[in-house]
Short mmCIF file of C-alpha atoms in Angstrom, two decimals:
data_model
loop_
_atom_site.label_atom_id
_atom_site.label_comp_id
_atom_site.label_asym_id
_atom_site.label_seq_id
_atom_site.Cartn_x
_atom_site.Cartn_y
_atom_site.Cartn_z
CA MET X 1 -16.70 17.45 1.92
CA HIS X 2 -13.01 17.07 2.75
CA VAL X 3 -10.95 20.17 1.91
CA SER X 4 -8.76 18.18 -0.53
CA GLU X 5 -11.85 16.96 -2.37
CA ARG X 6 -13.16 20.53 -2.53
CA LEU X 7 -9.86 21.52 -4.18
CA LEU X 8 -10.30 18.86 -6.90
CA GLN X 9 -13.88 20.06 -7.46
CA LEU X 10 -12.75 23.67 -7.83
CA TYR X 11 -10.01 22.69 -10.29
CA ALA X 12 -12.71 21.04 -12.40
CA GLU X 13 -14.86 24.23 -12.33
CA LEU X 14 -12.31 27.10 -12.63
CA ASP X 15 -10.27 27.72 -15.78
CA ALA X 16 -6.48 27.89 -15.61
CA SER X 17 -6.25 31.65 -16.21
CA THR X 18 -8.48 32.42 -13.21
CA ARG X 19 -6.42 30.18 -10.95
CA ILE X 20 -3.18 31.78 -12.16
CA LYS X 21 -4.49 35.30 -11.39
CA ILE X 22 -5.59 34.22 -7.92
CA GLN X 23 -2.17 32.70 -7.21
CA GLU X 24 -0.35 35.85 -8.40
CA SER X 25 -2.62 37.98 -6.20
CA ILE X 26 -1.82 35.78 -3.22
CA LYS X 27 1.94 36.11 -3.76
CA GLN X 28 1.78 39.90 -4.11
CA ASN X 29 -0.43 40.21 -1.02
CA LEU X 30 1.67 37.93 1.21
CA GLY X 31 4.93 39.64 0.26
CA ASP X 32 7.55 39.09 2.96
CA GLY X 33 5.00 37.60 5.33
CA LYS X 34 1.64 38.15 7.06
CA PRO X 35 -1.04 36.01 8.79
CA LEU X 36 -3.17 34.00 6.34
CA SER X 37 -6.39 35.19 8.01
CA VAL X 38 -5.36 38.83 7.44
CA SER X 39 -4.39 38.13 3.81
CA TYR X 40 -7.78 36.49 3.16
CA GLU X 41 -9.61 39.53 4.59
CA GLU X 42 -7.56 41.97 2.50
CA LEU X 43 -8.10 40.02 -0.72
CA THR X 44 -11.82 39.25 -0.33
CA GLY X 45 -13.17 41.82 2.14
CA ASN X 46 -14.52 38.91 4.21
CA THR X 47 -13.32 37.42 7.50
CA SER X 48 -12.90 33.75 8.34
CA THR X 49 -12.35 32.28 11.79
CA ASP X 50 -11.28 28.96 10.29
CA LEU X 51 -7.99 30.26 8.91
CA THR X 52 -4.73 30.21 10.83
CA THR X 53 -2.98 33.31 12.13
CA ASP X 54 0.44 31.87 11.27
CA GLU X 55 2.54 34.21 9.15
CA LYS X 56 3.40 32.96 5.66
CA SER X 57 5.28 34.68 2.84
CA ALA X 58 5.01 34.64 -0.94
CA ALA X 59 8.08 32.39 -1.06
CA ASP X 60 6.33 29.91 1.29
CA PHE X 61 3.26 29.87 -0.96
CA THR X 62 5.33 29.32 -4.13
CA ALA X 63 7.19 26.42 -2.46
CA TRP X 64 3.86 24.92 -1.34
CA ILE X 65 2.50 24.99 -4.89
CA LYS X 66 5.73 23.48 -6.29
CA ASN X 67 5.91 20.66 -3.72
CA GLY X 68 2.43 19.32 -4.46
CA LYS X 69 0.35 21.16 -1.78
CA LYS X 70 1.39 18.81 1.05
CA ASP X 71 1.36 21.41 3.87
CA THR X 72 -2.16 21.50 5.35
CA THR X 73 -1.66 25.10 6.62
CA PHE X 74 -2.11 26.67 3.16
CA LEU X 75 -4.84 24.25 1.92
CA PRO X 76 -8.00 25.79 3.59
CA TYR X 77 -6.72 29.34 2.82
CA TYR X 78 -6.18 28.52 -0.87
CA VAL X 79 -9.51 26.64 -1.22
CA ALA X 80 -11.39 29.54 0.43
CA LEU X 81 -9.97 32.01 -2.14
CA LEU X 82 -10.82 29.63 -5.05
CA GLU X 83 -14.38 29.28 -3.74
CA ASN X 84 -14.73 33.09 -3.94
CA GLY X 85 -14.14 32.64 -7.68
CA GLY X 86 -11.33 35.17 -7.69
CA VAL X 87 -13.75 38.12 -8.18
CA SER X 88 -12.58 40.15 -5.21
CA VAL X 89 -8.98 39.15 -5.80
CA LYS X 90 -8.96 40.35 -9.39
CA LYS X 91 -10.49 43.68 -8.37
CA ALA X 92 -7.92 44.16 -5.61
CA ILE X 93 -4.89 43.77 -7.90
CA PRO X 94 -5.72 44.31 -11.61
CA GLY X 95 -3.45 43.78 -14.59
CA ILE X 96 -1.95 40.45 -13.50
CA GLU X 97 -0.31 38.61 -16.37
CA ASP X 98 -1.23 34.97 -16.93
CA THR X 99 2.15 33.60 -15.96
CA PRO X 100 2.01 29.76 -15.76
CA LEU X 101 3.08 28.24 -12.44
CA VAL X 102 5.03 25.12 -11.69
CA GLU X 103 1.82 23.19 -10.91
CA ASP X 104 0.57 23.52 -14.52
CA VAL X 105 3.75 21.97 -15.93
CA PRO X 106 4.74 19.22 -13.47
CA VAL X 107 8.34 18.17 -13.67
CA ARG X 108 9.05 14.51 -13.73
CA GLU X 109 12.34 12.89 -13.05
CA ASP X 110 13.33 9.93 -15.22
CA GLU X 111 14.68 7.08 -13.20
CA THR X 112 17.18 4.72 -14.79
CA THR X 113 16.98 1.19 -13.59
CA ARG X 114 20.20 -0.71 -13.86
CA SER X 115 19.76 -4.41 -14.25
CA ARG X 116 22.40 -6.57 -12.73
CA ASP X 117 24.04 -9.36 -14.75
CA PRO X 118 23.26 -12.76 -13.29
CA ILE X 119 26.14 -14.30 -11.38
CA VAL X 120 27.01 -17.72 -12.82
CA LYS X 121 28.33 -20.11 -10.21
CA GLN X 122 31.40 -21.94 -11.49
CA ARG X 123 31.14 -25.71 -11.47
CA TYR X 124 33.75 -27.45 -9.34
CA MET X 125 36.43 -29.21 -11.40
CA PRO X 126 38.83 -31.62 -9.63
CA GLU X 127 42.53 -30.99 -10.04
CA ALA X 128 43.12 -34.61 -11.08
CA PRO X 129 40.67 -37.03 -12.77
CA VAL X 130 38.89 -39.45 -10.44
CA PRO X 131 40.06 -43.03 -11.12
CA SER X 132 37.50 -45.50 -12.35
CA ARG X 133 36.16 -48.38 -10.26
CA ALA X 134 38.36 -50.85 -12.14
CA GLU X 135 41.48 -48.79 -11.48
CA ARG X 136 40.64 -48.41 -7.78
CA ALA X 137 40.23 -52.19 -7.51
CA LYS X 138 43.90 -52.67 -8.44
CA TYR X 139 44.99 -50.95 -5.25
CA GLN X 140 42.65 -52.88 -2.92
CA ARG X 141 44.17 -55.86 -1.16
CA ALA X 142 42.26 -59.12 -1.40
CA ILE X 143 40.88 -60.16 1.99
CA GLU X 144 41.73 -63.75 2.78
CA PRO X 145 39.90 -65.87 5.39
CA ALA X 146 41.57 -66.09 8.80
CA ARG X 147 43.70 -69.10 9.42
CA PRO X 148 42.52 -71.47 12.21
CA ARG X 149 44.60 -71.29 15.36
CA LYS X 150 46.35 -74.30 16.74
CA LYS X 151 44.57 -76.06 19.60
CA SER X 152 46.13 -75.55 22.96
CA GLY X 153 45.61 -77.20 26.35
CA ALA X 154 45.61 -73.79 28.04
CA LYS X 155 42.01 -73.30 26.74
CA TRP X 156 40.71 -76.08 29.00
CA LEU X 157 42.51 -74.73 32.01
CA GLY X 158 40.96 -71.29 31.51
CA ALA X 159 37.49 -72.84 31.19
CA LEU X 160 37.84 -74.68 34.54
CA VAL X 161 38.93 -71.48 36.32
CA LEU X 162 35.91 -69.57 34.90
CA ILE X 163 33.48 -72.26 36.06
CA GLY X 164 34.95 -72.12 39.56
CA LEU X 165 34.56 -68.36 39.74
CA LEU X 166 30.92 -68.58 38.64
CA ILE X 167 30.09 -71.16 41.31
CA GLY X 168 31.82 -69.19 44.08
CA GLY X 169 30.28 -65.91 43.03
CA GLY X 170 26.81 -67.41 42.92
CA TYR X 171 27.12 -68.76 46.48
CA ILE X 172 28.29 -65.42 47.86
CA GLY X 173 25.84 -63.20 45.87
CA TYR X 174 22.66 -65.29 46.32
CA PRO X 175 21.40 -63.44 49.48
CA TYR X 176 21.74 -60.11 47.75
CA VAL X 177 20.02 -61.24 44.57
CA SER X 178 17.06 -62.78 46.44
CA ALA X 179 16.55 -59.52 48.38
CA LEU X 180 15.84 -57.74 45.14
CA PHE X 181 12.68 -59.81 44.59
CA GLU X 182 11.17 -59.29 48.08
CA PRO X 183 8.47 -56.52 48.40
CA SER X 184 9.70 -53.27 49.91
CA GLU X 185 8.24 -52.17 53.25
CA GLN X 186 8.13 -48.54 52.11
CA ALA X 187 5.31 -47.52 49.82
CA GLU X 188 6.41 -46.57 46.40
CA GLU X 189 5.85 -42.94 45.63
CA VAL X 190 3.81 -42.37 42.46
CA ALA X 191 4.99 -39.40 40.49
CA ALA X 192 2.21 -36.95 39.70
CA PRO X 193 1.52 -36.56 36.00
CA THR X 194 3.07 -33.45 34.52
CA GLU X 195 0.54 -31.00 33.13
CA VAL X 196 1.16 -30.13 29.51
CA ALA X 197 0.42 -26.52 28.71
CA GLU X 198 -2.03 -26.05 25.86
CA PRO X 199 -0.51 -24.40 22.81
CA VAL X 200 -1.42 -20.73 22.43
CA ALA X 201 -2.79 -19.87 19.03
CA GLU X 202 -0.75 -17.12 17.44
CA THR X 203 -2.66 -14.22 15.93
CA PRO X 204 -1.79 -14.02 12.24
CA ALA X 205 0.03 -10.85 11.25
CA VAL X 206 -1.96 -8.32 9.24
CA THR X 207 -0.66 -8.30 5.65
CA GLU X 208 -3.22 -6.15 3.80
CA VAL X 209 -6.06 -3.74 4.64
CA TRP X 210 -8.80 -1.70 2.95
CA LEU X 211 -9.78 1.86 3.88
CA THR X 212 -13.32 2.14 5.31
CA GLU X 213 -13.91 5.92 5.23
CA LYS X 214 -14.57 8.35 2.37
CA ASN X 215 -11.32 10.28 2.97
CA VAL X 216 -8.50 8.98 5.20
CA SER X 217 -5.44 11.13 5.98
CA LEU X 218 -2.33 8.96 5.60
CA LEU X 219 0.42 10.44 7.77
CA SER X 220 4.21 10.58 7.65
CA GLU X 221 4.33 9.40 11.32
CA PRO X 222 1.66 8.05 13.72
CA ASN X 223 -0.39 10.84 15.35
CA SER X 224 1.40 13.55 13.33
CA ASP X 225 -0.14 16.49 11.43
CA ASN X 226 1.93 15.94 8.29
CA VAL X 227 -0.38 14.38 5.67
CA THR X 228 1.42 12.40 2.97
CA TYR X 229 -1.66 11.41 0.95
CA ILE X 230 -5.49 11.40 1.18
CA GLY X 231 -6.74 7.84 0.65
CA ASP X 232 -10.27 6.93 -0.49
CA ILE X 233 -12.72 4.33 0.79
CA GLY X 234 -12.05 0.97 -0.89
CA ASP X 235 -8.31 1.60 -1.47
CA ARG X 236 -6.24 -1.54 -0.73
CA TYR X 237 -2.68 -1.40 0.66
CA ASP X 238 -0.04 -3.87 1.87
CA VAL X 239 0.85 -3.55 5.58
CA LEU X 240 4.52 -3.24 6.54
CA GLU X 241 4.36 -2.50 10.31
CA GLU X 242 1.96 -1.77 13.18
CA ARG X 243 2.64 0.82 15.88
CA ASP X 244 0.55 2.96 18.31
CA ASP X 245 -2.83 1.99 16.78
CA HIS X 246 -1.48 2.88 13.31
CA LEU X 247 -0.48 0.72 10.34
CA LEU X 248 2.46 1.51 8.05
CA LEU X 249 1.15 1.10 4.48
CA ASP X 250 3.04 0.56 1.23
CA LEU X 251 1.56 3.16 -1.16
CA GLY X 252 2.92 1.22 -4.14
CA ILE X 253 4.70 4.11 -5.89
CA ASP X 254 8.50 4.57 -5.72
CA GLY X 255 8.67 2.88 -2.29
CA MET X 256 6.47 5.55 -0.65
CA THR X 257 4.88 4.68 2.72
CA ALA X 258 2.44 6.34 5.12
CA TRP X 259 0.65 5.59 8.41
CA ALA X 260 -3.12 4.99 8.62
CA PRO X 261 -5.23 4.76 11.83
CA VAL X 262 -6.28 1.15 12.50
CA ALA X 263 -9.84 2.41 13.15
CA SER X 264 -10.07 3.59 9.52
CA THR X 265 -9.11 0.20 8.02
CA THR X 266 -10.43 -3.36 7.80
CA THR X 267 -8.89 -6.74 7.06
CA GLU X 268 -12.25 -8.26 6.09
CA TRP X 269 -13.28 -7.45 2.52
CA GLY X 270 -16.20 -9.05 0.75
CA ASP X 271 -16.11 -10.88 -2.56
CA SER X 272 -17.39 -9.35 -5.81
CA THR X 273 -21.07 -8.44 -5.59
CA VAL X 274 -21.67 -7.47 -9.24
CA SER X 275 -20.34 -8.58 -12.62
CA ASP X 276 -18.08 -6.67 -15.04
CA ASP X 277 -20.98 -6.40 -17.52
CA GLN X 278 -23.22 -4.82 -14.87
CA VAL X 279 -20.60 -2.15 -14.08
CA LEU X 280 -19.97 -1.27 -17.75
CA ALA X 281 -23.69 -1.24 -18.58
CA TRP X 282 -24.43 1.14 -15.68
CA ILE X 283 -21.70 3.57 -16.81
CA GLU X 284 -23.23 3.80 -20.30
CA THR X 285 -26.43 5.32 -18.86
CA GLY X 286 -25.45 6.56 -15.39
CA VAL X 287 -22.81 9.20 -16.32
CA ASP X 288 -22.07 11.62 -19.17
CA PRO X 289 -20.33 9.58 -21.94
CA THR X 290 -19.17 12.65 -23.94
CA PHE X 291 -15.44 12.21 -23.29
CA ILE X 292 -15.44 8.39 -23.61
CA LYS X 293 -15.26 8.00 -27.38
CA THR X 294 -14.72 4.23 -27.42
CA SER X 295 -15.23 2.38 -24.11
CA VAL X 296 -14.31 2.71 -20.44
CA GLU X 297 -12.27 -0.48 -20.45
CA GLU X 298 -10.13 0.83 -23.34
CA TYR X 299 -9.54 4.22 -21.68
CA LEU X 300 -8.34 2.48 -18.50
CA THR X 301 -5.54 0.94 -20.62
CA PHE X 302 -4.44 4.31 -22.10
CA SER X 303 -1.09 5.89 -21.42
CA GLU X 304 -1.04 9.63 -20.71
CA THR X 305 0.06 10.22 -24.31
CA ASP X 306 -2.82 8.10 -25.68
CA LEU X 307 -5.28 10.13 -23.60
CA TYR X 308 -4.07 13.46 -25.02
CA GLU X 309 -4.15 12.09 -28.57
CA SER X 310 -7.78 11.08 -28.06
CA LEU X 311 -9.13 14.11 -26.15
CA GLY X 312 -6.56 16.84 -26.70
CA GLN X 313 -4.74 18.77 -23.99
CA PRO X 314 -6.67 19.26 -20.71
CA TYR X 315 -7.72 22.74 -19.63
CA GLY X 316 -6.46 22.19 -16.08
CA ARG X 317 -4.31 19.86 -14.00
CA ASP X 318 -3.23 19.24 -10.41
CA GLU X 319 -0.98 16.77 -8.59
CA ASP X 320 -0.27 15.25 -5.17
CA ALA X 321 2.33 12.86 -3.74
CA LEU X 322 1.14 9.91 -5.88
CA ASN X 323 -0.96 11.09 -8.81
CA ASP X 324 -1.49 13.73 -11.50
CA TYR X 325 -5.05 14.91 -12.22
CA VAL X 326 -5.99 16.21 -15.70
CA PHE X 327 -9.33 18.04 -16.04
CA TYR X 328 -11.83 18.26 -18.87
CA SER X 329 -15.43 19.51 -18.70
CA GLY X 330 -17.29 17.48 -16.05
CA ILE X 331 -14.65 14.75 -15.92
CA PHE X 332 -11.05 14.28 -14.82
CA PHE X 333 -8.53 11.45 -15.22
CA VAL X 334 -6.18 10.19 -12.51
CA ILE X 335 -2.70 9.60 -13.98
CA GLN X 336 -0.35 7.26 -12.13
CA ASP X 337 3.02 6.17 -13.51
CA GLU X 338 2.19 8.03 -16.77
CA ALA X 339 -0.91 5.87 -17.37
CA VAL X 340 -4.66 6.30 -16.74
CA HIS X 341 -5.39 4.88 -13.29
CA ALA X 342 -9.00 6.04 -12.73
CA ILE X 343 -11.82 8.07 -14.34
CA ASP X 344 -13.93 10.49 -12.25
CA TRP X 345 -17.20 12.10 -13.31
CA THR X 346 -18.02 15.24 -11.25
CA ASN X 347 -21.41 16.81 -10.42
CA THR X 348 -23.29 13.81 -11.82
CA GLY X 349 -26.58 14.49 -10.06
CA THR X 350 -26.95 10.74 -9.48
CA THR X 351 -28.67 9.99 -6.18
CA LYS X 352 -27.62 7.35 -3.67
CA GLU X 353 -30.86 5.41 -4.27
CA GLU X 354 -30.29 5.36 -8.04
CA PHE X 355 -26.72 4.14 -7.61
CA LYS X 356 -27.79 1.35 -5.23
CA ARG X 357 -29.95 -0.18 -7.96
CA LEU X 358 -26.71 -1.65 -9.27
CA GLY X 359 -26.88 -4.34 -6.57
CA THR X 360 -25.55 -5.16 -3.10
CA PRO X 361 -22.65 -2.83 -2.21
CA THR X 362 -19.29 -4.22 -1.13
CA ILE X 363 -19.21 -1.46 1.52
CA GLU X 364 -21.54 1.47 2.26
CA THR X 365 -21.24 4.51 4.54
CA GLU X 366 -23.32 7.65 4.91
CA ASP X 367 -21.33 9.53 2.27
CA ALA X 368 -19.85 6.77 0.07
CA ILE X 369 -20.72 3.47 -1.66
CA VAL X 370 -18.32 0.93 -3.20
CA TYR X 371 -19.11 -1.89 -5.64
CA GLU X 372 -16.51 -4.39 -6.84
CA SER X 373 -16.68 -6.80 -9.76
CA PRO X 374 -13.92 -9.28 -10.66
CA THR X 375 -12.17 -6.54 -12.73
CA TYR X 376 -13.51 -3.12 -11.72
CA SER X 377 -14.19 -0.96 -8.68
CA ILE X 378 -16.93 1.67 -9.06
CA ARG X 379 -17.49 4.14 -6.22
CA MET X 380 -19.79 7.05 -5.34
CA PHE X 381 -18.55 9.96 -3.19
CA ILE X 382 -21.37 12.19 -1.92
CA GLY X 383 -20.54 15.85 -1.23
CA THR X 384 -22.03 18.07 1.45
CA ASN X 385 -24.04 19.92 -1.21
CA GLY X 386 -25.66 16.67 -2.40
CA THR X 387 -23.72 16.33 -5.65
CA ALA X 388 -22.09 13.00 -6.36
CA ARG X 389 -18.74 12.06 -7.91
CA ILE X 390 -18.46 8.65 -9.61
CA ARG X 391 -15.07 6.92 -9.92
CA VAL X 392 -14.23 3.75 -11.86
CA THR X 393 -10.86 1.99 -11.79
CA GLU X 394 -9.41 -1.45 -12.38
CA ILE X 395 -8.71 -3.56 -9.30
#
């Protein structure tokens, strides 16, 4: 299971007060700075060879929480402490007050979009009115036929001189003219036909791709370690550029972009393999319907405010570069642009064989399956412990 997915799972299992105590313990232990591996050993009494020896301070940890947990250095350290359940941490530093952190109350910035007034092109108006056809006719001079010229005797004299020149010229130029019609002694050279190069078919530019792996790290630059967002199998993105075996993807939110390895994408995506009714019917029996009081299709049209009015305030939340995640018991909702984007059921216990009874998958890997209908995408993500997470979203 990818470390980011483990974090979402832990947020669904741990209550907010436990997470707050763990975070306060971390800040007090890190202080002005110490290696993360040493901090983990002091807080839990256990050692881990997977953690970095880089020194980090409490201020670094607070900034990491506030900025959406983008730095991958803190992520395995934080997940490892959450997986310990906070037992050792709470014993190490008792009496921590439940002070809410920035992550539990995400700050959103309102953006004001200024619409521009359309520019009306002024119609050309002539400085003076154009005269009518009748008025223009007054200024046109009538064309009269040419008057015949008077006959003159000089015309005959000119004709006689021309005839004489033609006769004399023909006598002198005859030998030259006849030579043109005689066959040449030299063989005429035949020009070789020019070969026309066949047109080369241009490879069409890639305009859109789908992710083909369960979790794909989308990077700020090709081959970098800075992860902008973790994409899921079946996610579709528009392609803006290709460089160094990476594709620059438009993430679709506030002009955000990130680079994906070409090997983790495909341009060939199958048509719908199941119907909308099949997807909705499977959800009614395949997952826990407790928190869906009306229907899945209605909840996928909810705003964030509508969701809270229906279910009440969530007991936990998290966020990343694109989405907010609000947690209830056994289920969490993905909020994008202040609206419900996807619904995830955790720890469903559904097996891969049971899920495949839905029909022929659009794409299948060892740890994930995707079905698409004309309206919905329903996916299974299989964890390392065998539990399955089911996600449904509109395409």
